[in-house]
Amino acid sequence: MWILKNKKELIIKSPLKLTRDYSLRYELYDQVKNHYQLEQSKVSYLEFGVAAGFSFKWWLERNKNEQSFFAGFDTFEGLPEDWGMHFKKGSMSNAIPEISDKRGLFFKGLFQNTLPGFIERYSEQIKNAEIRIIHCDADLYSATIFVLSQLYPLLKKGDIILFDEFNVPMHEFKAFKEFTENFYIRLKPIAQVNTFYQVAFLVEEVNMA
Ligand SMILES: C[S@@+](CC[C@H](N)C(=O)[O-])C[C@H]1O[C@@H](n2cnc3c(N)ncnc32)[C@H](O)[C@@H]1O
């Protein structure tokens, strides 16, 4: 229902395709990167759910601004709770990825434990970026709603929020719905793949109370 109502809002129009091809998410990233000229921008890229680091490295490798900052958050011990029937607590456990780019940092632990201290320490740096890219790829409702609520005070018009499992009703979608209904923020869909499984949003307005 939400998809049918909102697909016409997409900034980058694309047909809805009933695919479930995970590699299409890189096309989505590419579209967003090119549309907003993110290669040279000074970005603060915050990724929640890093696992082996595929998406984290994708963004790190494509942004060329030396002042950009990339932070990746994960337990690195897998999901803290079951996600649906097939992904049990502890699945997706990975060692912290190896990177040589000094702009990237990883924060190991539950977001619920690492994010508040991170914000306290890095809020100026995050605020000073030209654009913040928030990548929600934790799959879980609990993790996603926590992250969005914590980051709300740092968000500015023009920022980008990516979801990797957006159309899962009781998880990322539920968090998105509650966030947009209970905070003073308006998000506009930019682009999607896999029938809104992966979606990018633009912060169109924030703090508009
Ligand atoms: C789908 S994987 C991330 C995939 C990754 N972005 C990629 O490019 O392939 C989801 C990750 O979220 C992490 N995660 C979920 N909830 C978390 C939480 N509350 N705190 C820390 N990590 C969490 C899990 O440990 C898992 O590694």
mmCIF file of C-alpha atoms and ligand atoms in Angstrom:
data_model
loop_
_atom_site.group_PDB
_atom_site.id
_atom_site.type_symbol
_atom_site.label_atom_id
_atom_site.label_comp_id
_atom_site.label_asym_id
_atom_site.label_seq_id
_atom_site.Cartn_x
_atom_site.Cartn_y
_atom_site.Cartn_z
ATOM 1 C CA MET A 1 0.000 0.000 0.000
ATOM 2 C CA TRP A 2 2.734 2.462 1.022
ATOM 3 C CA ILE A 3 4.648 1.585 -2.154
ATOM 4 C CA LEU A 4 1.656 2.186 -4.409
ATOM 5 C CA LYS A 5 0.998 5.550 -2.771
ATOM 6 C CA ASN A 6 4.594 6.736 -2.806
ATOM 7 C CA LYS A 7 6.176 5.382 -5.980
ATOM 8 C CA LYS A 8 5.181 8.503 -7.917
ATOM 9 C CA GLU A 9 7.212 10.589 -5.443
ATOM 10 C CA LEU A 10 10.533 9.047 -6.498
ATOM 11 C CA ILE A 11 13.074 11.685 -7.525
ATOM 12 C CA ILE A 12 14.843 9.236 -9.852
ATOM 13 C CA LYS A 13 12.053 7.397 -11.626
ATOM 14 C CA SER A 14 12.468 3.678 -12.149
ATOM 15 C CA PRO A 15 9.966 0.920 -12.919
ATOM 16 C CA LEU A 16 8.916 -1.393 -10.094
ATOM 17 C CA LYS A 17 10.427 -4.786 -10.801
ATOM 18 C CA LEU A 18 9.534 -7.894 -8.836
ATOM 19 C CA THR A 19 13.176 -8.854 -8.456
ATOM 20 C CA ARG A 20 15.153 -9.871 -5.379
ATOM 21 C CA ASP A 21 18.622 -9.353 -6.777
ATOM 22 C CA TYR A 22 20.900 -8.122 -4.035
ATOM 23 C CA SER A 23 23.507 -6.848 -6.475
ATOM 24 C CA LEU A 24 21.004 -4.250 -7.722
ATOM 25 C CA ARG A 25 21.631 -2.252 -4.575
ATOM 26 C CA TYR A 26 24.926 -1.113 -6.104
ATOM 27 C CA GLU A 27 22.962 0.375 -8.994
ATOM 28 C CA LEU A 28 20.879 2.251 -6.458
ATOM 29 C CA TYR A 29 24.022 3.571 -4.739
ATOM 30 C CA ASP A 30 25.421 4.613 -8.102
ATOM 31 C CA GLN A 31 22.266 6.504 -9.042
ATOM 32 C CA VAL A 32 22.277 8.356 -5.729
ATOM 33 C CA LYS A 33 26.019 9.068 -5.890
ATOM 34 C CA ASN A 34 25.775 10.491 -9.415
ATOM 35 C CA HIS A 35 22.578 12.449 -8.846
ATOM 36 C CA TYR A 36 23.964 14.230 -5.752
ATOM 37 C CA GLN A 37 27.599 14.356 -6.939
ATOM 38 C CA LEU A 38 28.744 12.548 -3.848
ATOM 39 C CA GLU A 39 32.135 11.562 -5.200
ATOM 40 C CA GLN A 40 33.748 14.897 -4.333
ATOM 41 C CA SER A 41 31.514 16.020 -1.435
ATOM 42 C CA LYS A 42 32.677 16.147 2.152
ATOM 43 C CA VAL A 43 30.399 13.468 3.587
ATOM 44 C CA SER A 44 29.797 11.888 6.964
ATOM 45 C CA TYR A 45 28.818 8.344 6.086
ATOM 46 C CA LEU A 46 27.418 6.357 9.000
ATOM 47 C CA GLU A 47 26.570 2.716 8.393
ATOM 48 C CA PHE A 48 24.587 0.620 10.843
ATOM 49 C CA GLY A 49 25.119 -3.068 10.115
ATOM 50 C CA VAL A 50 28.513 -3.569 8.490
ATOM 51 C CA ALA A 51 29.011 -7.362 8.610
ATOM 52 C CA ALA A 52 31.785 -8.146 6.089
ATOM 53 C CA GLY A 53 31.842 -4.523 4.922
ATOM 54 C CA PHE A 54 30.613 -4.780 1.328
ATOM 55 C CA SER A 55 28.442 -1.675 1.273
ATOM 56 C CA PHE A 56 30.780 0.219 3.617
ATOM 57 C CA LYS A 57 33.732 -0.345 1.291
ATOM 58 C CA TRP A 58 31.645 0.561 -1.754
ATOM 59 C CA TRP A 59 30.980 4.042 -0.408
ATOM 60 C CA LEU A 60 34.452 4.504 1.065
ATOM 61 C CA GLU A 61 36.116 3.648 -2.241
ATOM 62 C CA ARG A 62 33.930 5.959 -4.311
ATOM 63 C CA ASN A 63 34.154 9.124 -2.272
ATOM 64 C CA LYS A 64 37.377 11.034 -2.948
ATOM 65 C CA ASN A 65 37.107 13.928 -0.508
ATOM 66 C CA GLU A 66 39.962 13.710 2.007
ATOM 67 C CA GLN A 67 37.858 15.384 4.679
ATOM 68 C CA SER A 68 35.053 12.844 4.511
ATOM 69 C CA PHE A 69 34.459 10.601 7.465
ATOM 70 C CA PHE A 70 33.159 7.023 7.430
ATOM 71 C CA ALA A 71 31.948 5.225 10.547
ATOM 72 C CA GLY A 72 30.669 1.662 10.585
ATOM 73 C CA PHE A 73 28.792 0.142 13.509
ATOM 74 C CA ASP A 74 28.192 -3.523 14.237
ATOM 75 C CA THR A 75 28.379 -6.069 17.015
ATOM 76 C CA PHE A 76 30.591 -8.028 14.606
ATOM 77 C CA GLU A 77 29.148 -10.970 16.543
ATOM 78 C CA GLY A 78 26.009 -11.182 14.463
ATOM 79 C CA LEU A 79 22.393 -10.201 15.001
ATOM 80 C CA PRO A 80 21.534 -9.502 18.651
ATOM 81 C CA GLU A 81 18.124 -11.163 18.208
ATOM 82 C CA ASP A 82 16.332 -13.375 15.672
ATOM 83 C CA TRP A 83 15.274 -11.680 12.432
ATOM 84 C CA GLY A 84 12.287 -13.591 11.096
ATOM 85 C CA MET A 85 12.369 -17.366 11.006
ATOM 86 C CA HIS A 86 15.564 -17.898 9.080
ATOM 87 C CA PHE A 87 18.111 -15.548 10.609
ATOM 88 C CA LYS A 88 18.786 -16.494 14.189
ATOM 89 C CA LYS A 89 20.535 -14.455 16.851
ATOM 90 C CA GLY A 90 24.261 -14.549 16.060
ATOM 91 C CA SER A 91 23.880 -14.980 12.321
ATOM 92 C CA MET A 92 25.897 -12.682 10.032
ATOM 93 C CA SER A 93 28.805 -12.685 12.457
ATOM 94 C CA ASN A 94 31.962 -11.376 10.795
ATOM 95 C CA ALA A 95 35.413 -10.213 11.770
ATOM 96 C CA ILE A 96 35.900 -6.445 11.625
ATOM 97 C CA PRO A 97 36.712 -5.728 7.958
ATOM 98 C CA GLU A 98 40.239 -4.676 7.091
ATOM 99 C CA ILE A 99 40.577 -1.284 5.458
ATOM 100 C CA SER A 100 43.613 0.876 4.839
ATOM 101 C CA ASP A 101 41.774 4.162 4.265
ATOM 102 C CA LYS A 102 42.305 6.302 7.369
ATOM 103 C CA ARG A 103 38.969 8.047 6.867
ATOM 104 C CA GLY A 104 37.114 4.886 7.928
ATOM 105 C CA LEU A 105 36.532 3.747 11.500
ATOM 106 C CA PHE A 106 34.591 0.836 12.983
ATOM 107 C CA PHE A 107 32.728 0.771 16.277
ATOM 108 C CA LYS A 108 32.170 -2.685 17.704
ATOM 109 C CA GLY A 109 29.220 -3.387 19.990
ATOM 110 C CA LEU A 110 25.486 -2.894 20.112
ATOM 111 C CA PHE A 111 24.414 0.413 18.567
ATOM 112 C CA GLN A 112 22.477 0.928 21.771
ATOM 113 C CA ASN A 113 25.853 1.024 23.588
ATOM 114 C CA THR A 114 28.213 2.574 21.047
ATOM 115 C CA LEU A 115 26.152 5.250 19.329
ATOM 116 C CA PRO A 116 25.453 7.667 22.228
ATOM 117 C CA GLY A 117 29.182 8.005 23.048
ATOM 118 C CA PHE A 118 30.049 8.278 19.368
ATOM 119 C CA ILE A 119 27.606 11.153 18.914
ATOM 120 C CA GLU A 120 29.013 12.929 21.949
ATOM 121 C CA ARG A 121 32.526 12.655 20.568
ATOM 122 C CA TYR A 122 31.960 13.274 16.857
ATOM 123 C CA SER A 123 28.868 15.479 16.653
ATOM 124 C CA GLU A 124 30.798 18.551 15.433
ATOM 125 C CA GLN A 125 32.489 16.557 12.709
ATOM 126 C CA ILE A 126 29.177 15.053 11.636
ATOM 127 C CA LYS A 127 27.459 18.444 11.624
ATOM 128 C CA ASN A 128 30.300 20.047 9.649
ATOM 129 C CA ALA A 129 30.047 17.664 6.715
ATOM 130 C CA GLU A 130 28.357 18.960 3.574
ATOM 131 C CA ILE A 131 26.074 15.970 3.646
ATOM 132 C CA ARG A 132 25.311 13.098 5.991
ATOM 133 C CA ILE A 133 24.590 9.667 4.526
ATOM 134 C CA ILE A 134 22.945 7.314 6.992
ATOM 135 C CA HIS A 135 22.861 3.711 5.894
ATOM 136 C CA CYS A 136 20.413 1.528 7.838
ATOM 137 C CA ASP A 137 21.362 -2.075 7.154
ATOM 138 C CA ALA A 138 20.759 -3.751 10.517
ATOM 139 C CA ASP A 139 17.581 -5.498 9.325
ATOM 140 C CA LEU A 140 15.963 -5.282 12.779
ATOM 141 C CA TYR A 141 13.203 -2.938 13.919
ATOM 142 C CA SER A 142 14.822 -2.410 17.336
ATOM 143 C CA ALA A 143 18.182 -1.387 15.893
ATOM 144 C CA THR A 144 16.748 0.835 13.161
ATOM 145 C CA ILE A 145 14.357 2.801 15.360
ATOM 146 C CA PHE A 146 17.137 3.341 17.893
ATOM 147 C CA VAL A 147 19.550 4.659 15.264
ATOM 148 C CA LEU A 148 17.044 6.989 13.616
ATOM 149 C CA SER A 149 15.899 8.467 16.925
ATOM 150 C CA GLN A 150 19.466 9.053 18.083
ATOM 151 C CA LEU A 151 20.575 10.688 14.847
ATOM 152 C CA TYR A 152 17.523 12.926 14.454
ATOM 153 C CA PRO A 153 19.166 15.987 16.088
ATOM 154 C CA LEU A 154 22.090 15.784 13.667
ATOM 155 C CA LEU A 155 20.085 15.543 10.467
ATOM 156 C CA LYS A 156 19.829 18.426 8.022
ATOM 157 C CA LYS A 157 17.833 19.123 4.907
ATOM 158 C CA GLY A 158 19.558 17.458 1.936
ATOM 159 C CA ASP A 159 20.910 14.486 3.880
ATOM 160 C CA ILE A 160 20.403 10.961 2.576
ATOM 161 C CA ILE A 161 19.067 7.916 4.401
ATOM 162 C CA LEU A 162 19.419 4.469 2.855
ATOM 163 C CA PHE A 163 17.502 1.376 3.882
ATOM 164 C CA ASP A 164 18.585 -2.104 2.845
ATOM 165 C CA GLU A 165 15.471 -4.072 3.834
ATOM 166 C CA PHE A 166 12.900 -1.308 3.654
ATOM 167 C CA ASN A 167 9.848 -3.298 2.614
ATOM 168 C CA VAL A 168 9.923 -5.755 5.529
ATOM 169 C CA PRO A 169 6.756 -4.644 7.362
ATOM 170 C CA MET A 170 7.647 -5.437 10.980
ATOM 171 C CA HIS A 171 11.274 -4.324 10.836
ATOM 172 C CA GLU A 172 12.866 -1.470 8.841
ATOM 173 C CA PHE A 173 9.522 -0.305 7.460
ATOM 174 C CA LYS A 174 7.984 -0.195 10.946
ATOM 175 C CA ALA A 175 10.932 1.844 12.179
ATOM 176 C CA PHE A 176 10.664 4.210 9.192
ATOM 177 C CA LYS A 177 6.929 4.631 9.746
ATOM 178 C CA GLU A 178 7.229 5.362 13.441
ATOM 179 C CA PHE A 179 10.172 7.687 12.882
ATOM 180 C CA THR A 180 8.429 9.754 10.222
ATOM 181 C CA GLU A 181 5.158 9.835 12.186
ATOM 182 C CA ASN A 182 6.673 10.832 15.519
ATOM 183 C CA PHE A 183 9.545 13.124 14.607
ATOM 184 C CA TYR A 184 9.362 16.433 12.761
ATOM 185 C CA ILE A 185 10.923 15.198 9.577
ATOM 186 C CA ARG A 186 9.849 14.677 5.989
ATOM 187 C CA LEU A 187 11.638 12.103 3.851
ATOM 188 C CA LYS A 188 11.205 11.921 0.101
ATOM 189 C CA PRO A 189 12.081 8.718 -1.764
ATOM 190 C CA ILE A 190 14.939 9.250 -4.216
ATOM 191 C CA ALA A 191 15.358 5.849 -5.826
ATOM 192 C CA GLN A 192 14.574 2.200 -5.220
ATOM 193 C CA VAL A 193 15.396 -1.279 -6.457
ATOM 194 C CA ASN A 194 13.795 -4.677 -5.893
ATOM 195 C CA THR A 195 10.306 -3.234 -5.335
ATOM 196 C CA PHE A 196 11.493 -0.913 -2.580
ATOM 197 C CA TYR A 197 13.544 -3.555 -0.824
ATOM 198 C CA GLN A 198 16.459 -1.142 -1.042
ATOM 199 C CA VAL A 199 15.523 2.541 -0.970
ATOM 200 C CA ALA A 200 17.261 5.899 -0.679
ATOM 201 C CA PHE A 201 15.487 8.869 0.905
ATOM 202 C CA LEU A 202 16.252 12.555 0.890
ATOM 203 C CA VAL A 203 15.701 14.575 4.050
ATOM 204 C CA GLU A 204 13.331 17.106 2.558
ATOM 205 C CA GLU A 205 12.553 18.919 5.773
ATOM 206 C CA VAL A 206 13.590 18.472 9.376
ATOM 207 C CA ASN A 207 12.778 20.221 12.641
ATOM 208 C CA MET A 208 9.737 21.820 11.022
ATOM 209 C CA ALA A 209 7.561 21.961 14.143
HETATM 210 C C1 LIG B 1 22.628 -7.458 6.823
HETATM 211 S S1 LIG B 1 24.005 -7.318 7.855
HETATM 212 C C2 LIG B 1 24.858 -5.930 7.201
HETATM 213 C C3 LIG B 1 25.316 -6.115 5.762
HETATM 214 C C4 LIG B 1 26.319 -5.146 5.220
HETATM 215 N N1 LIG B 1 25.914 -3.754 5.271
HETATM 216 C C5 LIG B 1 26.731 -5.507 3.808
HETATM 217 O O1 LIG B 1 27.118 -4.658 3.046
HETATM 218 O O2 LIG B 1 26.672 -6.668 3.424
HETATM 219 C C6 LIG B 1 23.262 -6.747 9.345
HETATM 220 C C7 LIG B 1 24.251 -6.487 10.475
HETATM 221 O O3 LIG B 1 23.608 -5.694 11.478
HETATM 222 C C8 LIG B 1 24.198 -5.969 12.724
HETATM 223 N N2 LIG B 1 23.288 -5.524 13.799
HETATM 224 C C9 LIG B 1 21.938 -5.680 13.846
HETATM 225 N N3 LIG B 1 21.442 -5.101 14.951
HETATM 226 C C10 LIG B 1 22.503 -4.558 15.617
HETATM 227 C C11 LIG B 1 22.625 -3.785 16.820
HETATM 228 N N4 LIG B 1 21.571 -3.467 17.568
HETATM 229 N N5 LIG B 1 23.864 -3.386 17.168
HETATM 230 C C12 LIG B 1 24.955 -3.693 16.404
HETATM 231 N N6 LIG B 1 24.890 -4.408 15.257
HETATM 232 C C13 LIG B 1 23.677 -4.821 14.871
HETATM 233 C C14 LIG B 1 24.428 -7.485 12.671
HETATM 234 O O4 LIG B 1 25.478 -7.852 13.521
HETATM 235 C C15 LIG B 1 24.763 -7.727 11.191
HETATM 236 O O5 LIG B 1 26.126 -7.855 10.966
#
